[in-house]
Every structure is written in structure tokens, then in C-alpha cells.
Coordinates of C-alpha atoms and ligand atoms in Angstrom, one line a residue:
X235 CA 0.0 0.0 0.0
X236 CA 1.3 3.4 -0.9
X237 CA 1.9 5.6 2.0
X238 CA 0.0 9.0 2.0
X239 CA 2.4 11.9 2.3
X240 CA 1.2 14.2 5.1
X241 CA 2.3 17.3 7.0
X242 CA 0.9 17.9 10.4
X243 CA 0.4 21.3 11.8
X244 CA -0.2 21.2 15.6
X245 CA -0.6 23.4 18.7
X246 CA 0.2 20.6 21.1
X247 CA -2.0 20.3 23.3
X248 CA -3.2 17.1 24.8
X249 CA -5.2 15.9 21.9
X250 CA -2.7 17.1 19.3
X251 CA -0.2 14.8 21.1
X252 CA -2.4 11.9 20.5
X253 CA -2.9 12.9 16.8
X254 CA 0.9 13.0 16.4
X255 CA 1.2 9.6 18.0
X256 CA -1.3 8.1 15.6
X257 CA 0.3 9.6 12.6
X258 CA 3.7 8.5 13.6
X259 CA 2.6 4.9 14.5
X260 CA 0.5 4.3 11.5
X261 CA 2.1 2.7 8.5
X262 CA -0.3 4.4 6.3
X263 CA 1.5 7.7 6.5
X264 CA 4.8 9.3 5.3
X265 CA 5.0 12.2 7.7
X266 CA 7.2 14.8 5.9
X267 CA 7.4 17.0 8.9
X268 CA 5.5 18.6 11.8
X269 CA 4.9 22.4 12.0
X270 CA 3.9 24.0 15.2
X271 CA 1.6 27.0 15.8
X272 CA 0.4 28.9 18.9
X273 CA -3.1 28.1 20.0
X274 CA -3.7 25.7 23.0
X275 CA -0.4 26.9 24.4
X276 CA 2.1 29.4 23.3
X277 CA 4.4 28.7 20.5
X278 CA 7.4 27.7 22.7
X279 CA 5.3 25.3 24.8
X280 CA 3.6 23.9 21.6
X281 CA 7.0 23.3 20.0
X282 CA 8.5 21.9 23.2
X283 CA 5.5 19.6 23.7
X284 CA 5.7 18.4 20.1
X285 CA 9.3 17.6 20.5
X286 CA 8.6 15.7 23.7
X287 CA 6.1 13.5 21.8
X288 CA 8.4 12.9 18.9
X289 CA 11.3 12.1 21.1
X290 CA 9.2 9.9 23.3
X291 CA 8.4 7.8 20.2
X292 CA 12.1 7.8 19.1
X293 CA 10.9 9.2 15.7
X294 CA 13.2 11.0 13.3
X295 CA 10.5 13.2 12.0
X296 CA 11.5 16.9 12.1
X297 CA 9.7 19.6 13.9
X298 CA 9.5 23.2 12.6
X299 CA 8.5 26.1 14.8
X300 CA 5.8 28.3 13.2
X301 CA 3.7 31.3 13.9
X302 CA 3.8 32.8 17.4
X303 CA 0.6 34.7 17.0
X304 CA -2.6 34.7 14.8
X305 CA -2.7 36.9 11.8
X306 CA -5.0 39.6 13.2
X307 CA -7.3 38.5 16.0
X308 CA -5.1 39.5 18.8
X309 CA -4.4 43.0 17.5
X310 CA -7.4 44.5 19.0
X311 CA -6.4 45.1 22.7
X312 CA -9.9 44.7 24.0
X313 CA -10.7 41.7 21.8
X314 CA -11.4 38.4 23.5
X315 CA -8.6 36.6 21.7
X316 CA -6.1 39.2 22.8
X317 CA -7.2 38.8 26.3
X318 CA -7.4 35.1 26.6
X319 CA -4.9 33.5 24.2
X320 CA -1.9 31.8 26.0
X321 CA 0.6 34.5 25.4
X322 CA -1.3 36.4 28.0
X323 CA -0.8 35.5 31.6
X324 CA -4.3 34.7 32.5
X325 CA -3.9 31.1 33.7
X326 CA -5.8 28.3 35.3
X327 CA -3.5 26.0 37.3
X328 CA -2.3 23.0 35.1
X329 CA -4.6 20.5 36.8
X330 CA -7.7 22.4 35.6
X331 CA -6.4 22.8 32.1
X332 CA -7.3 20.5 29.2
X333 CA -3.9 21.5 27.7
X334 CA -1.2 22.0 30.3
X335 CA 1.8 24.1 29.3
X336 CA 4.1 21.0 29.5
X337 CA 3.0 17.6 28.6
X338 CA 3.9 15.0 31.2
X339 CA 6.7 13.5 29.2
X340 CA 10.5 13.8 29.7
X341 CA 12.1 17.0 28.3
X342 CA 13.1 16.3 24.7
X343 CA 16.7 15.5 23.7
X344 CA 16.0 16.8 20.3
X345 CA 15.4 20.3 19.0
X346 CA 13.4 22.0 16.4
X347 CA 14.9 22.8 13.0
X348 CA 16.6 26.1 12.2
X349 CA 14.0 27.1 9.7
X350 CA 10.6 28.6 10.3
X351 CA 7.6 26.3 9.6
X352 CA 6.2 28.6 6.9
X353 CA 9.4 28.7 4.9
X354 CA 9.9 25.0 5.3
X355 CA 6.3 24.3 4.2
X356 CA 6.8 26.3 1.0
X357 CA 10.2 24.8 0.2
X358 CA 9.0 21.3 0.9
X359 CA 5.8 21.5 -1.0
X360 CA 7.5 23.0 -4.1
X361 CA 9.7 19.9 -4.3
X362 CA 6.7 17.5 -4.4
X363 CA 4.8 16.2 -7.3
X364 CA 1.5 17.9 -8.1
X365 CA -1.4 17.1 -5.9
X366 CA 0.6 14.8 -3.7
X367 CA 0.6 16.0 -0.1
X368 CA -2.2 16.0 2.4
X369 CA -2.0 18.8 5.0
X370 CA -3.5 18.0 8.4
X371 CA -3.8 21.2 10.5
X372 CA -5.3 20.5 13.9
X373 CA -4.7 23.9 15.3
X374 CA -5.2 27.5 14.2
X375 CA -4.6 27.9 10.5
X376 CA -2.0 30.7 10.7
X377 CA 1.0 28.8 9.2
X378 CA -1.1 27.4 6.4
X379 CA -2.6 30.7 5.5
X380 CA 0.8 32.5 5.6
X381 CA 2.2 29.8 3.3
X382 CA -0.7 30.2 0.8
X383 CA -0.4 33.9 0.8
X384 CA 3.4 33.8 0.4
X385 CA 3.7 31.5 -2.5
X386 CA 0.5 30.3 -4.4
X387 CA 2.6 27.8 -6.4
X388 CA 2.3 25.5 -3.4
X389 CA -1.5 25.2 -4.0
X390 CA -1.1 22.7 -6.8
X391 CA 1.2 20.5 -4.8
X392 CA -1.4 19.9 -2.1
X393 CA -3.7 17.1 -2.6
X394 CA -6.2 18.2 0.1
X395 CA -6.5 19.6 3.5
X396 CA -8.1 17.6 6.3
X397 CA -8.4 19.9 9.3
X398 CA -9.9 19.8 12.7
X399 CA -12.0 22.8 13.2
X400 CA -15.3 24.5 12.9
X401 CA -18.7 24.0 14.4
X402 CA -22.4 24.1 13.6
X403 CA -24.2 22.5 16.6
X404 CA -21.6 22.4 19.2
X405 CA -19.5 25.4 20.3
X406 CA -16.5 26.2 22.3
X407 CA -15.0 28.6 23.5
X408 CA -17.5 31.2 22.5
X409 CA -21.2 30.9 21.8
X410 CA -20.7 30.6 18.1
X411 CA -17.2 29.5 17.4
X412 CA -14.8 26.5 17.6
X413 CA -11.5 27.1 19.1
X414 CA -9.1 26.5 16.1
X415 CA -11.2 28.8 13.8
X416 CA -11.8 31.3 16.6
X417 CA -8.1 31.8 17.4
X418 CA -7.3 32.8 13.8
X419 CA -10.5 33.5 11.9
X420 CA -8.8 35.4 9.1
X421 CA -6.3 32.6 8.5
X422 CA -9.2 30.1 8.3
X423 CA -11.1 32.3 5.8
X424 CA -7.9 32.3 3.6
X425 CA -7.5 28.6 3.8
X426 CA -11.1 27.6 3.1
X427 CA -11.2 30.0 0.1
X428 CA -7.9 28.8 -1.4
X429 CA -9.7 26.6 -3.9
X430 CA -8.1 23.6 -2.3
X431 CA -10.1 20.5 -1.3
X432 CA -10.8 21.1 2.3
X433 CA -12.4 18.6 4.7
X434 CA -13.4 20.2 7.9
X435 CA -13.7 17.7 10.7
X436 CA -15.8 19.8 13.0
X437 CA -16.4 19.9 16.7
X438 CA -19.8 18.4 16.0
X439 CA -18.1 15.4 14.6
X440 CA -15.5 15.1 17.2
X441 CA -18.1 15.4 19.9
X442 CA -19.4 12.0 18.6
X443 CA -16.3 10.3 19.7
X444 CA -16.1 11.1 23.4
X445 CA -14.0 8.6 25.4
X446 CA -14.4 7.7 29.1
X447 CA -12.4 6.2 32.0
X448 CA -13.2 2.6 30.9
X449 CA -11.8 3.3 27.5
X450 CA -8.9 5.0 28.9
X451 CA -8.2 1.8 31.0
X452 CA -8.6 -0.4 28.0
X453 CA -5.9 1.6 26.3
X454 CA -3.7 1.7 29.4
X455 CA -3.9 -2.1 29.6
X456 CA -2.2 -2.3 26.2
X457 CA 0.8 -1.4 28.3
X458 CA 3.1 0.1 25.6
X459 CA 4.8 3.5 26.2
X460 CA 2.5 5.2 23.6
X461 CA -0.6 3.5 25.0
X462 CA 0.1 4.5 28.5
X463 CA 0.6 8.1 27.4
X464 CA -2.6 8.2 25.4
X465 CA -4.5 6.8 28.4
X466 CA -2.9 9.6 30.6
X467 CA -4.1 12.2 28.1
X468 CA -7.6 10.9 28.0
X469 CA -7.7 10.8 31.8
X470 CA -6.1 14.2 32.1
X471 CA -8.8 15.7 29.8
X472 CA -11.5 14.0 31.8
X473 CA -10.2 15.2 35.0
X474 CA -9.7 18.8 33.8
X475 CA -13.2 18.8 32.3
X476 CA -14.7 17.6 35.6
X477 CA -12.9 20.5 37.6
X478 CA -13.8 23.3 35.1
X479 CA -17.4 22.4 34.2
X480 CA -18.8 23.5 37.6
X481 CA -22.4 22.9 37.0
X482 CA -21.8 19.5 35.6
X483 CA -19.1 18.5 38.1
X484 CA -19.1 14.7 38.4
X485 CA -21.3 14.3 35.3
X486 CA -18.4 14.4 32.7
X487 CA -18.7 10.9 31.4
X488 CA -16.7 11.2 28.3
X489 CA -14.4 13.6 26.5
X490 CA -13.7 14.1 22.8
X491 CA -10.2 13.6 21.5
X492 CA -10.6 16.0 18.7
X493 CA -7.5 16.0 16.6
X494 CA -6.8 12.3 16.0
X495 CA -10.1 12.0 14.3
X496 CA -8.8 14.2 11.4
X497 CA -5.8 11.8 11.2
X498 CA -8.1 8.8 11.2
X499 CA -10.3 10.2 8.5
X500 CA -7.6 10.4 6.0
X501 CA -7.4 6.7 5.3
X502 CA -10.6 5.6 6.9
X503 CA -13.3 8.0 5.5
X504 CA -16.0 5.6 6.7
X505 CA -15.4 7.0 10.2
X506 CA -17.1 10.2 9.0
X507 CA -20.8 9.5 8.8
X508 CA -22.4 12.8 7.9
X509 CA -20.6 15.1 5.4
X510 CA -22.1 18.2 4.0
X511 CA -20.7 19.7 0.8
X512 CA -21.4 23.3 1.5
X513 CA -20.2 26.9 1.2
X514 CA -18.6 28.1 4.4
X515 CA -17.2 31.5 5.4
X516 CA -15.8 32.6 8.8
X517 CA -17.4 35.6 10.5
X518 CA -14.7 38.3 10.6
X519 CA -17.0 41.0 12.1
X520 CA -15.2 41.2 15.4
X521 CA -18.4 41.0 17.4
X522 CA -20.3 38.2 19.1
X523 CA -20.0 35.9 16.1
X524 CA -16.3 36.5 15.3
X525 CA -14.7 33.3 14.3
X526 CA -18.0 31.5 13.7
X527 CA -18.1 29.0 10.7
X528 CA -21.1 30.2 8.8
X529 CA -22.4 27.3 6.6
X530 CA -24.4 27.9 3.6
X531 CA -26.1 24.5 3.4
X532 CA -29.6 24.8 2.1
X533 CA -29.4 28.5 2.1
X534 CA -30.3 30.4 -1.1
X535 CA -28.1 33.4 -0.8
X536 CA -27.5 34.9 -4.2
X537 CA -29.6 35.9 -7.1
X538 CA -28.4 35.1 -10.6
X539 CA -28.9 37.2 -13.8
X540 CA -32.2 35.4 -14.3
X541 CA -33.5 36.6 -10.9
X542 CA -33.2 33.1 -9.5
X543 CA -31.7 32.4 -6.0
X544 CA -28.6 30.4 -6.1
X545 CA -26.2 29.1 -3.5
X546 CA -22.8 30.5 -2.9
X547 CA -20.3 28.0 -4.3
X548 CA -19.4 25.0 -2.1
X549 CA -15.9 25.3 -0.8
X550 CA -15.7 22.7 2.0
X551 CA -16.7 19.2 2.9
X552 CA -18.1 19.9 6.4
X553 CA -18.1 16.7 8.7
X554 CA -21.0 16.7 11.1
X555 CA -20.9 13.2 12.5
X556 CA -18.5 10.4 13.2
X557 CA -18.6 6.8 14.2
X558 CA -17.1 6.2 17.6
X559 CA -16.6 2.5 17.3
X560 CA -14.6 2.9 14.0
X561 CA -12.5 5.6 15.6
X562 CA -11.9 3.7 18.9
X563 CA -11.0 0.4 17.1
X564 CA -8.6 2.3 14.8
X565 CA -6.9 4.0 17.7
X566 CA -6.9 0.9 19.8
X567 CA -5.3 -1.3 17.0
X568 CA -2.7 1.3 16.2
X569 CA -1.6 1.2 19.8
X570 CA -1.7 -2.6 20.0
X571 CA 0.3 -3.0 16.8
X572 CA 3.0 -0.6 18.1
X573 CA 6.1 -2.5 18.9
X574 CA 8.2 0.6 20.0
Ligands
LIG91 C1 -9.6 22.0 18.9 O1 -9.2 23.0 20.0 C2 -8.1 22.6 20.6 O2 -8.2 22.9 21.9 C3 -7.9 21.1 20.3 O3 -6.5 20.8 20.4 C4 -8.6 20.9 19.1 O4 -7.6 21.1 18.0 C5 -11.0 21.6 19.4 O5 -11.8 22.7 19.3
LIG92 CA1 -5.3 21.1 18.4

């Protein structure tokens, strides 16, 4: 079986860490490199955490440090992104955080490459055959947007983008937006309107694959280094959710592992059970809906020259539901087959 060439773009992050593990353990992928971006934690911690995961797996894949801040969302001093993103010092203590600053892994013995992620992305893509590389961004889309804007020749090298982000029915952190899109709405709008084939594995879809303590234990019992760490991540996310969701304390029975679903979907599209081909734009209005993914599904939004209503062109495949059993079995089997 031919391996799929992929580039991961991560803001590691507890679930990003699991996505990296899945991509590195799977023999279905040729991981060309991993780019980091600020999001869940600041760029230094995202890069350090990524290196911890790569080193823990004894992988030789290279890590490239990327954008330290979103394109524009943090520029408005009173804007919520500016106030709450990790570069600010408003902190919960680590035990209450879904994404602690430092993953509980040894400090890495490897370092990131001496080239910025965006430059590396462009140089690497330009060397590839046309339509041959799948980008898998599971954090804010800053690096990808910067690369696209910097050198549009990369567009024809990209086979498709399978990203984790966006929401329609389930929201966080605001009442209308999903985190990865909300952190850098302008970047997301650039990427989804690039003309590339974009699959958006949304928060709605990842909310279908919540894992609980029993499933964490099943994974822990595999008893490999990677499996134990994945179980740690699931439990840490469950514990943090219990502490922060005050009104529901004690009722958190499962927690989504968002980012690995995007990795799974690349080679196992059957895990995605409800996909809308739709137009999508990101609200850039810097008000309540800033960063919201506005889907055009079923909405007749333009009038053509005949006076008929027509839809805006479809620009994404929006994934609304996923099958938990397929996802869990994929994750479980990857970890069982791991001999590292
Ligand atoms: C996304 O936001 C981040 O917190 C996760 O790592 C995931 O990529 C979910 O909304
Ligand atoms: Ca992420």
C-alpha cells in the first residue's frame, strides 16, 4: 500500500499529542514534517510539547516552529482573543487545564529545525509532485494561510487539507465559534477559500467520539509507552473537564479527543458518517460571532442574472458526525500493533 504523504500542523496540546502519536505509529503515512503554531499553548510550549512526543516515540521526523501569534485576531487590545490566548498570563492551574503548558513527558533531547515552519512548508511543497501532499492542520490555520499567501505555487502541490476545526451545533470557546477557527478567523477564511479540497472535521463530529475512563483503562492495559501516554491524556482531559465544568461536576462521562479524528479520517473515511458539501465562510466581524463557521447549506443566498436564487459555491466538505466505534478500534489497533 502506498503511504500517504502528510504534513501535520499542531498546537500541542493534549489531543494534538495523540494525533501526532497516531500519525507516527501508523504505517499508512509518510510524515514529511511537523509544523507548530500557537493556540492551545504558546508557540514555545507547543513546540516543546511536540518535540517531547516525537522524542518519546524515538521518531526521526523533523519539527518546525511556526507562527507565534494569529494573523489579526489578537491585534485589538480589548478583543477576547487578545485577552485570553496563551501569550497572556491569565492562567488556570495546570490540573484544571485540558492542555497543560508542559505535557507529562520527559524534556526532549531533540530540538526544532533552524527554519521557520512557513518557509519549510513552502520549500518542501514546491519539491513535491503535483497534488501529492495532504495537509493535516489540527490547530489554528496561521501557518497554512501564511504559506498560501506567500507562494501560491504550493497550491497545486497539495492534494487536500483535512483539518480539525469549525462547528455548527456544538460550540466552544464562544457561543458561536470553535477554538481553532476562533483563534485565527482570518487565516481560516484564507484557507477555506484557497480553492483547495478542504475537509473540515468539526467539533460536531469530534463530539461524537467522546471517550471515558473505561476506554482509557482499556488503552492503558495495552501497556506500551505510547498507549500509557494516550491513556494519561484521556484521563487528564476527563479530570480537567470535571474540575472546570462546575455545573456538571461529576457528570463528565466522556471527553472528545478531537485532533486524532482528522488523522483517522484520511485513510478511513468511513469514520465520517455525515458530510455536507457546503459553502462556508468565517465571520470576521469582530463581534459576538467573530470566528464562527457560517455554513451555507440549504441557504439560497444569491440571485443570478435570471433573478433566481442560487447558493454560494461550495468550498468545503463539512463533517458533522463520526462513528465512535470505528474511531476507537482504529486508535486501539494502532496502539496494539505498536512495537516501540
Ligand atoms: C480544537 O481546539 C483545541 O483545543 C484542540 O486541540 C482541538 O484542535 C478543538 O476545538
Ligand atoms: Ca489542536
